[in-house]
């Protein structure tokens, strides 16, 4: 299908949200360019994270192309990002756009709307296989399929680099990370994940214990994204209190002081 030309209002989402971005957004973006790393935005949506990092990179003395990779299953979202680059005078070569869903296999995935998810919010749509479409009695198919790729194949197609990863792919994080097999942990010191969809969607992530064990066994520690404080393990099972998790590898260069490192419990108002 043809991709409609983005309206100016759509690309203005970036302009409106950037100045008032919550602390977690700013700190995550700070992490993204505090190291010599590429920002890998899996599930970029309208690109608020990608555009902010791309805009800040040159001011930090790094104007190299391809320092941001935005991956999204919705072609319209990538068109919005491209339009926003022009409108905000950001060099287009700063962001590599990839139109694919991310999973553990390569197959056509169909966009569906579940329950009360709004039709006009593609960021809430699920991308599922043909078999899963038939299993979802209340699901509504909203368009043509998008071919998925594995995270392993995505990384192999990109230049060898260190990647700061943001994952917001509607519960597909489990499948995406499973495709890696042995983690290239040294290449991914920080993984910022939308956690609520994972914790509350057993069909998308049927064994959250395995996912947590996989990350911990690879040397990752869970932290609160906004305060960067340690997150107790039981909080990973406590949605909606925990919406996002920053997984930090033990080899990562910290942007906090070890002398003042602390933990925050999910029972405390965040």
Coordinates of C-alpha atoms in Angstrom, one line a residue:
X1 CA 0.0 0.0 0.0
X2 CA 1.1 3.5 -0.5
X3 CA 2.5 5.5 2.4
X4 CA 0.7 8.8 3.0
X5 CA 2.7 11.9 3.2
X6 CA 3.1 12.8 6.9
X7 CA 1.3 15.8 8.1
X8 CA 3.3 18.6 9.8
X9 CA 1.3 17.9 13.0
X10 CA 2.6 14.3 13.0
X11 CA 6.2 15.4 13.0
X12 CA 5.5 18.1 15.5
X13 CA 5.0 15.3 18.0
X14 CA 8.8 15.2 18.3
X15 CA 9.0 19.0 18.8
X16 CA 6.3 19.0 21.4
X17 CA 7.6 16.0 23.4
X18 CA 11.3 16.7 23.4
X19 CA 11.4 19.8 25.8
X20 CA 9.2 18.1 28.3
X21 CA 10.6 14.6 28.0
X22 CA 10.5 12.8 31.4
X23 CA 13.7 12.1 33.2
X24 CA 13.9 8.5 32.0
X25 CA 13.9 9.7 28.4
X26 CA 16.6 12.2 28.9
X27 CA 18.8 9.9 31.0
X28 CA 18.4 7.1 28.4
X29 CA 19.4 9.4 25.7
X30 CA 22.4 10.6 27.8
X31 CA 23.4 6.9 28.1
X32 CA 23.1 6.6 24.3
X33 CA 25.7 9.1 23.5
X34 CA 27.8 9.0 26.6
X35 CA 29.7 6.1 25.0
X36 CA 31.1 5.5 21.5
X37 CA 27.9 3.5 20.7
X38 CA 25.1 3.3 18.1
X39 CA 21.6 3.8 19.5
X40 CA 19.4 0.9 18.3
X41 CA 15.8 1.9 18.6
X42 CA 13.7 -1.3 18.3
X43 CA 10.0 -0.2 18.0
X44 CA 10.8 3.4 17.2
X45 CA 7.2 4.4 16.8
X46 CA 7.3 8.2 15.8
X47 CA 10.9 8.3 16.7
X48 CA 11.0 10.6 19.8
X49 CA 14.0 8.7 21.2
X50 CA 15.8 8.4 17.8
X51 CA 15.3 12.0 16.9
X52 CA 16.5 13.3 20.2
X53 CA 19.7 11.2 20.1
X54 CA 20.3 12.1 16.4
X55 CA 19.9 15.8 17.3
X56 CA 22.2 15.7 20.3
X57 CA 25.0 13.6 18.6
X58 CA 26.5 16.5 16.5
X59 CA 26.5 18.8 19.5
X60 CA 28.5 16.1 21.4
X61 CA 31.1 16.2 18.6
X62 CA 29.8 13.0 16.8
X63 CA 28.3 13.8 13.4
X64 CA 29.1 10.4 11.8
X65 CA 26.3 8.8 9.8
X66 CA 24.3 5.8 11.0
X67 CA 24.7 6.6 14.7
X68 CA 21.0 5.8 15.2
X69 CA 19.1 2.8 13.8
X70 CA 15.3 3.1 14.0
X71 CA 13.5 -0.2 13.5
X72 CA 9.7 -0.3 13.2
X73 CA 7.0 -2.6 11.7
X74 CA 4.9 0.4 10.7
X75 CA 6.0 2.1 7.4
X76 CA 4.1 5.2 8.3
X77 CA 6.1 5.6 11.5
X78 CA 9.3 5.6 9.6
X79 CA 7.9 8.1 7.1
X80 CA 7.1 10.4 10.1
X81 CA 10.7 10.1 11.3
X82 CA 12.1 10.9 7.9
X83 CA 9.8 13.9 7.6
X84 CA 10.8 15.0 11.1
X85 CA 14.5 14.9 10.2
X86 CA 13.9 17.4 7.4
X87 CA 11.6 19.6 9.5
X88 CA 14.0 19.7 12.4
X89 CA 17.2 20.2 10.2
X90 CA 18.7 16.9 11.4
X91 CA 21.0 15.3 8.7
X92 CA 19.1 12.4 7.3
X93 CA 22.2 10.2 7.3
X94 CA 22.2 10.3 11.1
X95 CA 19.4 7.7 11.3
X96 CA 19.2 4.4 9.4
X97 CA 15.6 3.4 9.0
X98 CA 14.7 -0.3 9.0
X99 CA 11.1 -1.5 8.1
X100 CA 10.7 -4.8 9.8
X101 CA 9.1 -6.4 12.8
X102 CA 11.5 -8.1 15.3
X103 CA 10.9 -11.8 16.3
X104 CA 12.8 -15.1 16.7
X105 CA 12.0 -16.2 13.1
X106 CA 11.5 -14.5 9.7
X107 CA 7.9 -14.7 8.7
X108 CA 4.9 -12.4 7.7
X109 CA 3.4 -10.8 10.8
X110 CA 0.0 -9.1 10.7
X111 CA -1.0 -5.9 12.6
X112 CA -4.0 -6.5 14.9
X113 CA -5.8 -4.5 17.5
X114 CA -6.7 -6.3 20.7
X115 CA -9.5 -5.4 23.1
X116 CA -9.9 -1.6 23.7
X117 CA -6.6 -0.6 22.0
X118 CA -7.3 2.5 19.9
X119 CA -7.2 2.1 16.2
X120 CA -5.5 5.4 15.8
X121 CA -2.5 4.4 17.9
X122 CA -0.3 2.1 15.8
X123 CA 2.1 2.0 18.7
X124 CA -0.3 -0.3 20.6
X125 CA -0.9 -2.7 17.8
X126 CA 0.4 -6.3 18.0
X127 CA 2.1 -8.0 15.1
X128 CA 1.3 -11.7 15.1
X129 CA 1.7 -14.7 12.8
X130 CA -1.1 -16.1 10.6
X131 CA -1.7 -18.9 13.1
X132 CA -2.0 -16.4 16.0
X133 CA -4.4 -14.3 13.9
X134 CA -6.7 -17.3 13.7
X135 CA -6.4 -17.9 17.5
X136 CA -7.3 -14.3 18.4
X137 CA -11.0 -14.4 18.5
X138 CA -11.3 -10.7 19.3
X139 CA -8.4 -9.5 17.3
X140 CA -9.0 -7.2 14.3
X141 CA -6.5 -7.3 11.4
X142 CA -5.6 -3.7 10.5
X143 CA -3.4 -4.0 7.4
X144 CA -1.0 -6.0 5.3
X145 CA 1.7 -8.1 6.9
X146 CA 5.2 -6.9 7.6
X147 CA 8.1 -9.4 7.4
X148 CA 9.9 -10.0 10.7
X149 CA 13.6 -10.5 11.1
X150 CA 15.5 -11.9 14.0
X151 CA 17.6 -9.6 16.3
X152 CA 20.6 -11.8 15.4
X153 CA 20.2 -11.2 11.7
X154 CA 19.7 -7.4 12.3
X155 CA 22.9 -7.1 14.3
X156 CA 24.8 -9.1 11.7
X157 CA 23.6 -6.8 8.9
X158 CA 24.8 -3.6 10.8
X159 CA 28.4 -2.4 11.1
X160 CA 30.2 -4.0 14.1
X161 CA 29.8 -1.6 17.0
X162 CA 28.6 -1.2 20.5
X163 CA 24.9 -0.7 20.7
X164 CA 22.7 1.0 23.3
X165 CA 19.4 -0.8 22.8
X166 CA 15.9 0.4 23.4
X167 CA 13.1 -2.2 23.0
X168 CA 9.4 -1.4 22.8
X169 CA 8.0 -4.1 20.6
X170 CA 4.8 -5.0 22.3
X171 CA 5.9 -8.1 24.2
X172 CA 8.0 -9.5 21.4
X173 CA 11.2 -8.7 23.4
X174 CA 11.3 -12.4 24.6
X175 CA 11.3 -13.8 21.1
X176 CA 13.8 -11.1 19.9
X177 CA 16.3 -11.8 22.6
X178 CA 15.9 -15.6 22.3
X179 CA 17.1 -15.3 18.7
X180 CA 20.5 -14.1 19.9
X181 CA 21.4 -17.4 21.5
X182 CA 24.6 -16.4 23.3
X183 CA 24.3 -12.7 24.0
X184 CA 26.9 -10.4 22.4
X185 CA 26.8 -8.7 25.8
X186 CA 29.9 -6.6 25.3
X187 CA 28.2 -5.0 22.3
X188 CA 25.0 -4.2 24.2
X189 CA 26.0 -2.7 27.6
X190 CA 22.6 -1.1 28.1
X191 CA 19.2 -2.5 27.2
X192 CA 16.2 -0.3 27.9
X193 CA 12.9 -2.4 27.8
X194 CA 9.3 -1.6 28.0
X195 CA 8.5 -4.1 30.7
X196 CA 4.7 -3.9 31.3
X197 CA 3.8 -5.7 28.1
X198 CA 6.2 -8.5 28.9
X199 CA 5.0 -9.0 32.5
X200 CA 1.3 -8.9 31.7
X201 CA 1.2 -10.8 28.3
X202 CA 1.8 -14.6 28.9
X203 CA 1.1 -15.3 25.3
X204 CA 3.8 -12.9 24.2
X205 CA 6.3 -13.9 26.9
X206 CA 5.1 -17.3 28.3
X207 CA 8.0 -17.7 30.7
X208 CA 9.1 -14.4 32.2
X209 CA 11.3 -16.3 34.6
X210 CA 13.4 -17.7 31.7
X211 CA 13.8 -14.2 30.3
X212 CA 15.0 -12.8 33.7
X213 CA 17.3 -15.7 34.2
X214 CA 18.7 -15.3 30.7
X215 CA 19.5 -11.6 31.3
X216 CA 20.9 -12.2 34.7
X217 CA 23.1 -15.2 33.6
X218 CA 24.5 -13.0 30.8
X219 CA 25.6 -10.5 33.5
X220 CA 22.8 -7.9 33.3
X221 CA 21.4 -6.1 36.4
X222 CA 17.9 -4.5 36.5
X223 CA 17.8 -0.7 37.3
X224 CA 15.1 1.9 37.4
X225 CA 15.5 4.0 34.2
X226 CA 14.8 7.4 35.7
X227 CA 16.8 7.2 39.0
X228 CA 19.3 4.6 37.7
X229 CA 18.9 2.9 41.1
X230 CA 19.0 -0.9 41.5
X231 CA 15.7 -2.6 41.1
X232 CA 14.9 -5.5 43.5
X233 CA 14.1 -8.7 41.6
X234 CA 10.6 -9.0 42.9
X235 CA 9.7 -5.7 41.3
X236 CA 10.1 -7.4 37.9
X237 CA 6.9 -9.2 38.7
X238 CA 5.0 -6.1 39.8
X239 CA 3.2 -4.4 36.9
X240 CA 1.8 -1.8 36.5
X241 CA 4.3 -0.4 39.1
X242 CA 7.1 -1.3 36.8
X243 CA 6.6 -0.1 33.3
X244 CA 10.2 0.1 32.1
X245 CA 13.5 -1.6 33.1
X246 CA 17.0 -0.6 32.3
X247 CA 19.2 -3.7 32.1
X248 CA 22.9 -2.8 32.6
X249 CA 25.7 -5.2 31.9
X250 CA 28.4 -5.7 34.4
X251 CA 31.0 -4.5 31.9
X252 CA 29.1 -1.2 31.2
X253 CA 30.7 2.0 32.0
X254 CA 28.5 3.4 34.8
X255 CA 27.0 6.9 34.7
X256 CA 26.3 6.8 38.4
X257 CA 28.6 6.9 41.4
X258 CA 29.3 3.5 42.9
X259 CA 29.9 5.2 46.2
X260 CA 26.3 6.4 46.3
X261 CA 24.7 3.5 44.5
X262 CA 21.4 2.5 46.0
X263 CA 18.2 0.4 45.5
X264 CA 14.6 1.6 45.3
X265 CA 11.8 -0.8 46.1
X266 CA 8.7 -0.9 44.0
X267 CA 6.5 -0.5 47.1
X268 CA 7.8 3.0 47.3
X269 CA 6.0 5.6 45.1
X270 CA 8.1 6.2 42.1

